[in-house]
XYZ file of N, CA and C in Angstrom:
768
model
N -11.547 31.691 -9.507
C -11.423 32.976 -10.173
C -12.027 32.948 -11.573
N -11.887 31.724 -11.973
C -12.300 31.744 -13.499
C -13.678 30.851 -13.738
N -14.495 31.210 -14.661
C -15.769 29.969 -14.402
C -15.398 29.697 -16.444
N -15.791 28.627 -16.675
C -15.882 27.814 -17.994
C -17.264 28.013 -18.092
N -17.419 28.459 -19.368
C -18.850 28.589 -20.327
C -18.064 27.648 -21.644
N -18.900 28.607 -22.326
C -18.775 27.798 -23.765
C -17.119 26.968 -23.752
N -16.969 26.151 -24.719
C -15.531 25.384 -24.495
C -14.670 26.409 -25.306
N -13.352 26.439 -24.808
C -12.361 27.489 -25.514
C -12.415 28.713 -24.909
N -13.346 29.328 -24.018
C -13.622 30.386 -23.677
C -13.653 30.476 -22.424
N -12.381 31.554 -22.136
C -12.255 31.720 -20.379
C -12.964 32.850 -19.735
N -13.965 32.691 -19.121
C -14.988 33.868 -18.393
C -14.651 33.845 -16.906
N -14.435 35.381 -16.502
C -13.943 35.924 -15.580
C -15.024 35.463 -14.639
N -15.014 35.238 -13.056
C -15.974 35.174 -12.371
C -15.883 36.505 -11.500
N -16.897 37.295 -11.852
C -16.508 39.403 -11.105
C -17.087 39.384 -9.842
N -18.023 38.176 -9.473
C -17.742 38.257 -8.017
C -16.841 37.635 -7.160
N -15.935 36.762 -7.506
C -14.670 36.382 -6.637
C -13.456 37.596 -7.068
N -13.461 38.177 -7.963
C -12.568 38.882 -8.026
C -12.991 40.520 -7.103
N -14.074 40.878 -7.303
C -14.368 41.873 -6.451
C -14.055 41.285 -4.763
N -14.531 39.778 -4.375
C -14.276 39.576 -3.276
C -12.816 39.621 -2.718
N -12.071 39.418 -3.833
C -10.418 39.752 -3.375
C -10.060 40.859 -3.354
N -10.780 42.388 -4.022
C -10.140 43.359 -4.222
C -10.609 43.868 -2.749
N -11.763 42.822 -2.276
C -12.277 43.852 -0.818
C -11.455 43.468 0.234
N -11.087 42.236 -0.332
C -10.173 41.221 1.133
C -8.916 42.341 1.229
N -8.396 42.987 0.099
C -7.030 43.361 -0.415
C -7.194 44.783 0.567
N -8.111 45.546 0.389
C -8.836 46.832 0.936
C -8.777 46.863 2.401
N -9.356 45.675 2.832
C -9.181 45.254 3.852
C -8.294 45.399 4.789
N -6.819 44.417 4.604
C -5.668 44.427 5.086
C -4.694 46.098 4.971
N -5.728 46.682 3.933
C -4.824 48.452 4.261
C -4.290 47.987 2.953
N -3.938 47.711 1.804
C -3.227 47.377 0.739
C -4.134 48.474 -0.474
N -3.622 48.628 -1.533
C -4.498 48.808 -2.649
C -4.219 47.748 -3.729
N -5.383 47.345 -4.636
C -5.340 46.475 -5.868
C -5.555 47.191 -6.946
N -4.060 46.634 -7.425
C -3.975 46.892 -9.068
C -4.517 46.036 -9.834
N -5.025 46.369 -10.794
C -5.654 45.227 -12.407
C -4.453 45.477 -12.861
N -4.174 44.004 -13.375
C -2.962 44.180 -14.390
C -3.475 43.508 -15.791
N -2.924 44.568 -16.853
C -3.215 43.947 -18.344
C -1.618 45.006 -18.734
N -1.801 43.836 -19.819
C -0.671 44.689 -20.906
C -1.165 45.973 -21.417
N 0.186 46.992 -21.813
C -0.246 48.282 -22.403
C -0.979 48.175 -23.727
N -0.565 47.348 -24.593
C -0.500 47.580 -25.970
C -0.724 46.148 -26.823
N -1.214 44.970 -25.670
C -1.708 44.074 -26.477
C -2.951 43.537 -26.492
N -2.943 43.248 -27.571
C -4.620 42.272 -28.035
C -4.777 40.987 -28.180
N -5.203 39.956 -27.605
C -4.806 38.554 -27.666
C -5.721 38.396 -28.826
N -6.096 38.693 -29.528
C -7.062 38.174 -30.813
C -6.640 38.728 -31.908
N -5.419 37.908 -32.102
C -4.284 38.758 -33.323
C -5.217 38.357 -34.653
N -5.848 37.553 -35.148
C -6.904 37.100 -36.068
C -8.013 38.398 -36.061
N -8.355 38.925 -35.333
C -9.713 39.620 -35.286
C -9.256 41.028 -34.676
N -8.356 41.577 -34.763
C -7.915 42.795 -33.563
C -8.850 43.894 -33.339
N -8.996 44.331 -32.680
C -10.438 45.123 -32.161
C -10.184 46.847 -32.497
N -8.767 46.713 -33.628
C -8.960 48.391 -34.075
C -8.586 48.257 -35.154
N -8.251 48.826 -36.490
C -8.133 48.496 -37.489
C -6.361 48.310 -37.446
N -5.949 47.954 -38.635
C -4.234 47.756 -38.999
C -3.788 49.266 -38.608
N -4.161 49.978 -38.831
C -3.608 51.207 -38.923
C -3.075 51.952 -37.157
N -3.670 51.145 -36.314
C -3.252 51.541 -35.215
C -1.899 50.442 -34.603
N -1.971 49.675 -35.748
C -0.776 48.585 -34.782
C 0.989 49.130 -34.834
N 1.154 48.106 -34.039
C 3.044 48.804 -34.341
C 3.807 47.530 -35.151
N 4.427 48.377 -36.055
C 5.090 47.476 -36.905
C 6.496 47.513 -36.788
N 6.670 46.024 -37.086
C 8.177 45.838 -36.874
C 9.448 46.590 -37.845
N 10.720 47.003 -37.081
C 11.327 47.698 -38.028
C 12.435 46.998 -38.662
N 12.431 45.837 -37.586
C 13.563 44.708 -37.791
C 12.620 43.550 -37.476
N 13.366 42.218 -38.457
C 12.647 40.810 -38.305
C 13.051 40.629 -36.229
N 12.080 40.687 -35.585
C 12.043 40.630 -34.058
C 10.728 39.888 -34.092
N 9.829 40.828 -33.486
C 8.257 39.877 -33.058
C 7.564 39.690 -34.316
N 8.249 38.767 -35.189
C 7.846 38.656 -36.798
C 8.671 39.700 -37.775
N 8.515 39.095 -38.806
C 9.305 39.559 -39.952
C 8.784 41.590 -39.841
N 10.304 41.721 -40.333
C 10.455 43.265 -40.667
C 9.100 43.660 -41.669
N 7.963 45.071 -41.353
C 7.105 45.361 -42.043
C 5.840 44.874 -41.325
N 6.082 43.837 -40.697
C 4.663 43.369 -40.474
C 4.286 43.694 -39.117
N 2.832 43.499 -38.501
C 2.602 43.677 -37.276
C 3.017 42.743 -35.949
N 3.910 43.579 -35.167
C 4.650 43.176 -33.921
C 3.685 42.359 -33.200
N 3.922 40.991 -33.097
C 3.026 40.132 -32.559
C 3.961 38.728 -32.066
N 3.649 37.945 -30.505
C 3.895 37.248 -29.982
C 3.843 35.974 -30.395
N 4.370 35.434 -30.525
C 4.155 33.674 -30.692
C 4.535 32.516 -30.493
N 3.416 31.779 -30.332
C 4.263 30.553 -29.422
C 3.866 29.232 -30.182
N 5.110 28.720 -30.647
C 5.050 27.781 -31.664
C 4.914 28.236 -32.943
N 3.786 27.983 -33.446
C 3.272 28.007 -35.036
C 2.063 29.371 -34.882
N 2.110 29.486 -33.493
C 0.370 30.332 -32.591
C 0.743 31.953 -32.866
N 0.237 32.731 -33.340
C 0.227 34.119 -33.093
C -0.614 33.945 -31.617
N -0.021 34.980 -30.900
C -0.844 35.039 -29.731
C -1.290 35.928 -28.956
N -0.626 37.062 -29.560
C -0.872 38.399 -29.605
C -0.611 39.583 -30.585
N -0.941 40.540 -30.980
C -0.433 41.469 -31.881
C -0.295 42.917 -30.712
N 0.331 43.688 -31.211
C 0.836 44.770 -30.318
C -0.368 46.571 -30.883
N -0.039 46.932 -29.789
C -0.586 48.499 -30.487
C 0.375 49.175 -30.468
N 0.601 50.323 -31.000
C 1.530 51.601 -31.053
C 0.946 52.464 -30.026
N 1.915 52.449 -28.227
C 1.395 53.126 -27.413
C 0.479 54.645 -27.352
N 1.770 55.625 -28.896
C 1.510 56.609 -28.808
C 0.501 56.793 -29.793
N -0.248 56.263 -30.365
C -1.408 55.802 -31.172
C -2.867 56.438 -30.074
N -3.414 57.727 -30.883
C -4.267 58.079 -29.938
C -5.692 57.564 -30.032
N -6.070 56.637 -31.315
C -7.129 56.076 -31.075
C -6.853 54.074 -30.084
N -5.950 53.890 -30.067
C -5.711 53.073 -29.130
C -5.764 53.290 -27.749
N -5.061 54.846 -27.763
C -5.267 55.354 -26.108
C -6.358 55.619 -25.606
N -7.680 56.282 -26.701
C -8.674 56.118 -26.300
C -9.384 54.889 -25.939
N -9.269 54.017 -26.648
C -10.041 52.995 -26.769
C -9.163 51.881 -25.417
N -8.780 51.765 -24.974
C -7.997 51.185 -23.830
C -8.210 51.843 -22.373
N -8.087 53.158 -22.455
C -8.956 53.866 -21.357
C -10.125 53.614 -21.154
N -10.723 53.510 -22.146
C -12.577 53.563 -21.568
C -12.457 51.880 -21.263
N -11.772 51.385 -21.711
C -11.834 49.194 -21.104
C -11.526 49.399 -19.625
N -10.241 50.277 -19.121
C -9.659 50.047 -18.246
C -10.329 50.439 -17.172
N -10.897 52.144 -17.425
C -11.232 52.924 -16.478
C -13.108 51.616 -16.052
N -13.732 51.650 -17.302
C -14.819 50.362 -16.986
C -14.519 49.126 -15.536
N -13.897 48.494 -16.454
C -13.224 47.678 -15.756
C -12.671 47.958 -14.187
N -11.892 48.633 -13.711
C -11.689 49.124 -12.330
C -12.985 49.953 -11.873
N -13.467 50.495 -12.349
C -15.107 50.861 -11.823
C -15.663 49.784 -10.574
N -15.892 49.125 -12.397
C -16.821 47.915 -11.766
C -16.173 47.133 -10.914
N -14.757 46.749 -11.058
C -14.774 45.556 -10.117
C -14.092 46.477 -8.544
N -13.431 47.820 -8.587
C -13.357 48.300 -7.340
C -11.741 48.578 -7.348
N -10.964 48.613 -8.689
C -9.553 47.981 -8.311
C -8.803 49.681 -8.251
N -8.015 50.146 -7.321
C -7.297 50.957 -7.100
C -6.234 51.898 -8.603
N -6.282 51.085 -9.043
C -4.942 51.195 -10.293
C -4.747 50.183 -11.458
N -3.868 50.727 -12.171
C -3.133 49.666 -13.000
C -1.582 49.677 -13.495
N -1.736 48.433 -12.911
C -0.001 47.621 -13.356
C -0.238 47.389 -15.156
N 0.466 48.671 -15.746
C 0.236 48.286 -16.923
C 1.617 47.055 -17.772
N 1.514 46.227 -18.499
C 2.948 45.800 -18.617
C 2.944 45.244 -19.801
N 5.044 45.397 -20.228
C 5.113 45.503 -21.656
C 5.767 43.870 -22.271
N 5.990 43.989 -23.191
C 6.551 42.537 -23.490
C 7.894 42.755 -23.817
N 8.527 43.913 -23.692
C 9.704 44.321 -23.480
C 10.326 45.534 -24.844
N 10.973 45.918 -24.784
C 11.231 47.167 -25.832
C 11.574 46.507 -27.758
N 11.171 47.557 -28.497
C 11.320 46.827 -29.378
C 11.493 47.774 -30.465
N 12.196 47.862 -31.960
C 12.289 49.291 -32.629
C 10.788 48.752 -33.474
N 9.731 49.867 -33.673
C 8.857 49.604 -34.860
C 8.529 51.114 -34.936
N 7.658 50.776 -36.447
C 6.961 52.336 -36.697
C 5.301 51.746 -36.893
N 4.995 52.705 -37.201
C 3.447 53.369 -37.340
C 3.011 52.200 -38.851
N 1.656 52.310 -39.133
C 1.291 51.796 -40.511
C 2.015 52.389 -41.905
N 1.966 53.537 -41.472
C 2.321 54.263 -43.141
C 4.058 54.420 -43.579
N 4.828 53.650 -42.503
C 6.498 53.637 -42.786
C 6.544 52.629 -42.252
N 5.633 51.116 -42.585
C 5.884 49.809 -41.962
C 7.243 48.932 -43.205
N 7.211 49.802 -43.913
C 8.109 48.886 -44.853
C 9.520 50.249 -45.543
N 9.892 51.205 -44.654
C 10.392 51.890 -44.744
C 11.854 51.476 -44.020
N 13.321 51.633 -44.278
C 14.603 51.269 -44.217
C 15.398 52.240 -43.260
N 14.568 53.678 -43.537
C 15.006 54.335 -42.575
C 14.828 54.790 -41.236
N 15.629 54.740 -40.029
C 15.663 54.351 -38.640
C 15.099 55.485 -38.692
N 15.251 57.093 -38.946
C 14.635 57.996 -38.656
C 12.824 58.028 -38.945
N 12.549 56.871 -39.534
C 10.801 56.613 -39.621
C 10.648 55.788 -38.430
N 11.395 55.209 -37.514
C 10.943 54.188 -36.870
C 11.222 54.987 -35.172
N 10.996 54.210 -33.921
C 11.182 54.782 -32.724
C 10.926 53.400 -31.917
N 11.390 53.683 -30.263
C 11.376 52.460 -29.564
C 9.866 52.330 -28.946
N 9.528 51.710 -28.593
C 8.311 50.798 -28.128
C 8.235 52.162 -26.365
N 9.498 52.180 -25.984
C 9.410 52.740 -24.643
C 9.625 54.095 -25.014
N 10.078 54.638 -26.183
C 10.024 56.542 -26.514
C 8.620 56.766 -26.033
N 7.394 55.986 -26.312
C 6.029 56.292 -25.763
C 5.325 56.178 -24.741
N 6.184 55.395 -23.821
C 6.024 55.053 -22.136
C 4.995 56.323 -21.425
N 6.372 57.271 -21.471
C 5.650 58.464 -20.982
C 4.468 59.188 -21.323
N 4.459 59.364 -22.634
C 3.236 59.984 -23.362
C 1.985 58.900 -23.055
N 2.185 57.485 -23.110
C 1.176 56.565 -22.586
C 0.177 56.868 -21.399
N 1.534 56.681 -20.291
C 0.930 57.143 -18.958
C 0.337 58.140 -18.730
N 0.809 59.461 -19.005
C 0.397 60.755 -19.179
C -1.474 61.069 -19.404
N -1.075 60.312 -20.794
C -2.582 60.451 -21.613
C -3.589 59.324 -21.001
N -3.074 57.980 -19.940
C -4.192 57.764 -19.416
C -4.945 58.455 -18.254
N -3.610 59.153 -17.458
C -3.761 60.245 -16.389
C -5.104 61.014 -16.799
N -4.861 61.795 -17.546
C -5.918 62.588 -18.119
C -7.415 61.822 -18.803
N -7.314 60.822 -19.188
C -8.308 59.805 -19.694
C -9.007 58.808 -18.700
N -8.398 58.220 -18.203
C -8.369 57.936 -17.002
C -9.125 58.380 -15.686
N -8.203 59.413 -15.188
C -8.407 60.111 -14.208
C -7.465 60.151 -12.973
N -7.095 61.029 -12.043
C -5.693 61.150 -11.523
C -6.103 59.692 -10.424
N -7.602 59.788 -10.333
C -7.633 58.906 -8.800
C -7.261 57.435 -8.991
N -7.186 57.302 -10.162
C -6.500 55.855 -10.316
C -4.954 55.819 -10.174
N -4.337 55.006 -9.580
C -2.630 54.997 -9.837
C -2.252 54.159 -11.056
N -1.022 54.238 -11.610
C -0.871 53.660 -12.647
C 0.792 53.622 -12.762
N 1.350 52.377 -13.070
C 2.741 52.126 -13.678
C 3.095 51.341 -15.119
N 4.004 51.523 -15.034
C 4.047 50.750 -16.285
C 5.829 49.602 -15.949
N 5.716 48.393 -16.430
C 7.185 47.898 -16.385
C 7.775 47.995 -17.118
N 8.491 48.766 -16.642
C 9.854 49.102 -17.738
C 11.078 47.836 -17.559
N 10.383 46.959 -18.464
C 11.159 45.462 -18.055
C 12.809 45.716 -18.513
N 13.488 45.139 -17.352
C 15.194 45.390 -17.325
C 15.478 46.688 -16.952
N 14.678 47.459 -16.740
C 14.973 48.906 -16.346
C 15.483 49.781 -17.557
N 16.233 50.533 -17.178
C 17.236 51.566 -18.238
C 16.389 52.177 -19.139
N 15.056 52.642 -18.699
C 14.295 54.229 -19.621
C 13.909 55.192 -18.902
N 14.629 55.020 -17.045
C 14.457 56.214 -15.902
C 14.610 57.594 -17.191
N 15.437 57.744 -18.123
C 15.469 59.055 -18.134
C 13.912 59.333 -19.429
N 13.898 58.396 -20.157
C 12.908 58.722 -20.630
C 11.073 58.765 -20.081
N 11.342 58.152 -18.843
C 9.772 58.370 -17.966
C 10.057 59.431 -16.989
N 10.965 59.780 -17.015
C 11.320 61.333 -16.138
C 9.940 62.172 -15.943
N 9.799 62.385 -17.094
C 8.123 63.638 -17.161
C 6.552 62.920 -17.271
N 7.086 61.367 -16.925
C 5.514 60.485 -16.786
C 5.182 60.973 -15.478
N 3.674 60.785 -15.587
C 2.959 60.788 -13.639
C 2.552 59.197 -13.325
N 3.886 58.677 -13.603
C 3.511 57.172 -12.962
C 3.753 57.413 -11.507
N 2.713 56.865 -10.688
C 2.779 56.471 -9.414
C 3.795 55.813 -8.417
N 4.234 54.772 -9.064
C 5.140 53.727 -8.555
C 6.082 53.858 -9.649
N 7.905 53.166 -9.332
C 8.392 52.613 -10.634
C 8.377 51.125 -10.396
N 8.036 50.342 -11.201
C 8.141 49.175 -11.286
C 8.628 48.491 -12.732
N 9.610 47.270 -12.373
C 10.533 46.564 -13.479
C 10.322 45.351 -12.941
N 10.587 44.316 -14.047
C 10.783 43.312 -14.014
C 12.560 42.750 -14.264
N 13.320 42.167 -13.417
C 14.743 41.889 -13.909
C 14.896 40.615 -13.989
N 15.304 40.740 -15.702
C 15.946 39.425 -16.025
C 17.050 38.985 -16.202
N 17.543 38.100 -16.565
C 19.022 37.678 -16.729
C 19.388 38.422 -17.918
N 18.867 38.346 -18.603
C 19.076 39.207 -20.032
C 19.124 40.678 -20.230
N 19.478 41.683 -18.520
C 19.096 42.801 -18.748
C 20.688 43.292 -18.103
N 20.827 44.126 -18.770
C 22.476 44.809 -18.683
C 22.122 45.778 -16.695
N 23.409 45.663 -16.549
C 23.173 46.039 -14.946
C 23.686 47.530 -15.024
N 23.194 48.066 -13.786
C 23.849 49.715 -13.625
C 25.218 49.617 -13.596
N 25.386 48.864 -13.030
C 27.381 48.772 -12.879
C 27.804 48.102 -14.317
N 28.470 49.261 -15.090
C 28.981 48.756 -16.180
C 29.684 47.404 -16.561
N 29.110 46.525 -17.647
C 30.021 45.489 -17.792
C 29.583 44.149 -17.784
N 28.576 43.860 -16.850
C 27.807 43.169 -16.118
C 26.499 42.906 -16.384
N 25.254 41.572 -16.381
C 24.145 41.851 -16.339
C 24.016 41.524 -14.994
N 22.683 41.609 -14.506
C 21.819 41.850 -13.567
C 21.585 40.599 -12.932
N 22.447 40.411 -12.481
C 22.566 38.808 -11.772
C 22.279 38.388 -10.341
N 23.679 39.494 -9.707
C 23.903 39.490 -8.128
C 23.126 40.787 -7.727
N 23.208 40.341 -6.283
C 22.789 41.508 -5.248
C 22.775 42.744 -5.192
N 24.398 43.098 -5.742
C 25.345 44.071 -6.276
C 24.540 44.823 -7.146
N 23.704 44.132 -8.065
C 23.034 44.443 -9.461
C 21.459 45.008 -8.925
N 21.053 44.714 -8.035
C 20.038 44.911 -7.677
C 19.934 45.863 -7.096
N 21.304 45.972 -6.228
C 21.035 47.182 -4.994
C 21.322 48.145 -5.759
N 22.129 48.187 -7.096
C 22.938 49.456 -7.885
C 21.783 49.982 -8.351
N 20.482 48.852 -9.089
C 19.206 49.339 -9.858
C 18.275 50.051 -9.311
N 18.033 49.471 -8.159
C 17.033 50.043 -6.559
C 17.810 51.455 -6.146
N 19.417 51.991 -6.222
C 19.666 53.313 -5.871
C 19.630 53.990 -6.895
N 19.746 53.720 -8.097
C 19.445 54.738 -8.995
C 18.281 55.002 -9.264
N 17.552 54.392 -9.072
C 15.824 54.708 -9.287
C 15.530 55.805 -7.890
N 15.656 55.780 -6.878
C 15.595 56.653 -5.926
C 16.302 57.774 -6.002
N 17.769 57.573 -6.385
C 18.408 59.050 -6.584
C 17.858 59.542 -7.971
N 17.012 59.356 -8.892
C 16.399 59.780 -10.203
C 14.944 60.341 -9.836
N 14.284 59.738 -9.343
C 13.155 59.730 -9.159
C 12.010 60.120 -8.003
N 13.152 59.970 -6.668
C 13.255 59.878 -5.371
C 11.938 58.871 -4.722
N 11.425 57.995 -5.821
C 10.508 56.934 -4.740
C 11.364 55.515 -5.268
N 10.684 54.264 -3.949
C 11.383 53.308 -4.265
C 10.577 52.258 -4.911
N 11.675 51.302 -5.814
C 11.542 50.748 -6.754
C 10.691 49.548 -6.183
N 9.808 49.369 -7.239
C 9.146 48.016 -6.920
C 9.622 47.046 -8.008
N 10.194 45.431 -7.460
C 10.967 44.792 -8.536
C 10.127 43.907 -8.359
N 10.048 43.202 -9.552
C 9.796 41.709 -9.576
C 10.979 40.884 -10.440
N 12.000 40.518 -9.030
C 12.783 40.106 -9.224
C 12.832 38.759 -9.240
N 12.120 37.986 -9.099
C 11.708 36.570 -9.421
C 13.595 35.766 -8.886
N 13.412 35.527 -8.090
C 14.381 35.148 -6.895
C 14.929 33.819 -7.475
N 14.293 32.977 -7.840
C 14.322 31.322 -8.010
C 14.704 31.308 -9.692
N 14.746 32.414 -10.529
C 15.428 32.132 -11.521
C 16.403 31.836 -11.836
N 16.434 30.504 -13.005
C 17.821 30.241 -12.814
C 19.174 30.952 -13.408
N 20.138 31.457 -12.633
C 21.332 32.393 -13.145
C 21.168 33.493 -12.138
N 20.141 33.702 -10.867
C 20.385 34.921 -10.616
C 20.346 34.464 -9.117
N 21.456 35.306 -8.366
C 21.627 34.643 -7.024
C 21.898 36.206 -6.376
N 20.792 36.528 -5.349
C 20.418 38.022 -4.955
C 21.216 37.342 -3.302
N 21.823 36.705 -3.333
C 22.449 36.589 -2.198
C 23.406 37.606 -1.468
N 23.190 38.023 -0.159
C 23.635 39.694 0.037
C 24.905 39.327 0.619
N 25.863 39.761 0.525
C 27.386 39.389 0.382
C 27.594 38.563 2.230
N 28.273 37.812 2.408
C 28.448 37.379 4.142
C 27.742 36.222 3.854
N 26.435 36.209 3.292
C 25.801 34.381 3.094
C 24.963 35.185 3.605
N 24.034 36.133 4.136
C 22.765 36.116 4.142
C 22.029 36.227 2.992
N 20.817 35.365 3.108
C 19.652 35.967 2.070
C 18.689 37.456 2.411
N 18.651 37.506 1.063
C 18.108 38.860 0.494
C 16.987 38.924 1.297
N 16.394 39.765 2.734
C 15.126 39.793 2.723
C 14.334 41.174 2.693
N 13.015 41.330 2.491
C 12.883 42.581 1.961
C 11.502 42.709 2.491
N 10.907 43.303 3.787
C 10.147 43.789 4.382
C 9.191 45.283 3.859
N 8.452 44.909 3.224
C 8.125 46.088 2.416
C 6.181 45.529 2.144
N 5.655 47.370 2.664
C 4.411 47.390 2.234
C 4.031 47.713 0.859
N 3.643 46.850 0.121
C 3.096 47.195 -0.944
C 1.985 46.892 -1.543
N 1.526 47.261 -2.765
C 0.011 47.067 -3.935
C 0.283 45.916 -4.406
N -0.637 44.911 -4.104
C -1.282 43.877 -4.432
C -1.242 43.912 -6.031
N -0.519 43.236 -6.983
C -0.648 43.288 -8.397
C -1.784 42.194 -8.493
N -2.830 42.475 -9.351
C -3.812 41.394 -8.913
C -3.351 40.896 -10.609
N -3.261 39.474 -10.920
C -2.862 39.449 -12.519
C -4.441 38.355 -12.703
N -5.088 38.828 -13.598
C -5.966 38.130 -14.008
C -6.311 37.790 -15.825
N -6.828 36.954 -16.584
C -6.606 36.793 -17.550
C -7.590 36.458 -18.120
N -7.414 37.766 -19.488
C -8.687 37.760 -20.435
C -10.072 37.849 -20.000
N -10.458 39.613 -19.186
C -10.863 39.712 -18.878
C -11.895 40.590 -20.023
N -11.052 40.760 -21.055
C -11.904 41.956 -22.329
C -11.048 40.928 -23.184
N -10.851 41.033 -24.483
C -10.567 40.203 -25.330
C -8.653 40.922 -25.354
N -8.845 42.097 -25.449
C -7.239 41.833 -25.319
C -6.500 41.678 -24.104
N -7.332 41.359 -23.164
C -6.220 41.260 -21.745
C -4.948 40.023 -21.592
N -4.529 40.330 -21.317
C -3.608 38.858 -21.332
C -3.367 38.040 -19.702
């Protein structure tokens, strides 16, 4: 999938990846490209100016004031955009819509690094919560505005990792709902996180009675703390046609 050029530098190979999106086509499936909504892996060099990033409102992904960015170790490794940021939305559409062109891919699995409070450039060092908003208040307006940027014939989701913003993507035209559940995510049944079966099946019916389509999870089974074991001792099994998430990496400089 990947070919090595220069050292340090990972180059996509676009004819094995087109050859999977045809294999995918093939079997009756559709392929999604997956990249993050709102990040740039070249937190050193970011490809729009400061003024489009999202800043932290609390010390979280870096100190309070500064730009919301990932890191591992001593490494910045990503910096974030402000979804509802409309020169970001432009500029991410024309990568994306490119990108699935050329290589043939059905949609996009867009995905987040999880919710977070920040504001805009010009109230990055501001105290009051009424300057600031959540990372997922812009979910909807995201999706929306790639719909239209975009174009309807692409499908598009976004993970609303741990679930719990059904009411705020209510008026998105996402295609699918799709979440990621972790141990760390509070369950529909009050009290509880998202552990057992119980937790899963409660998350999977409220997304259908909200929304009326069904949930696509990536419930990552083998994590440790979470046992989807369905009450009696059977295991969880789950017979289901679905879109191929194709995850590929650093395919434009901010893909992840």
């Amino acid at each position: 999938m990947f070919k090595n050029g220069i050292p340090g530098v990972t180059q996509v190979d676009t004819k094995a990846v087109k050859e999977l999106v045809d294999q995918v086509h093939k079997s009756g499936a559709v392929a999604m490209l997956y990249n993050m909504i709102s990040a740039d892996s070249n937190p050193k060099n970011p490809a729009l100016p400061l003024a489009a990033l999202a800043y932290n409102f609390y010390d979280s992904f870096g100190k309070k004031g500064e730009p919301m960015t990932y890191t591992i170790g001593d490494n910045p490794t990503q910096v974030y955009y402000d979804p509802a940021n409309p020169d970001w939305q432009k500029y991410i559409a024309g990568v994306m819509k490119s990108a699935m062109d050329r290589m043939g891919f059905d949609g996009w699995q867009g995905d987040t690094i999880g919710d977070n409070r920040v504001t805009d450039y010009e109230h990055r060092n501001s105290t009051d919560e009424a300057d600031s908003h959540m990372m997922s208040d812009s979910y909807a307006s995201f999706i929306n505005a790639m719909k239209d940027l975009i174009g309807e014939k692409y499908y598009i989701t976004i993970n609303d990792v741990n679930g719990g913003n059904d009411d705020k993507l209510a008026k998105a035209r996402q295609d699918v709902v799709y979440n990621e559940l972790w141990t760390n995510g509070g369950s529909v049944i009050p009290g509880r996180m998202q552990v057992a079966y119980g937790d899963l099946k409660a998350r999977i019916d409220m997304v259908r009675n909200k929304t009326g389509k069904s949930l696509i999870v990536g419930a990552y089974m083998e994590e440790p703390g979470i046992d989807y074991t369905v009450p009696g001792g059977k295991q969880l099994t789950v017979r289901v046609k679905m879109p191929l998430l194709v995850n590929h990496c650093k395919l434009m400089r901010h893909f992840s």
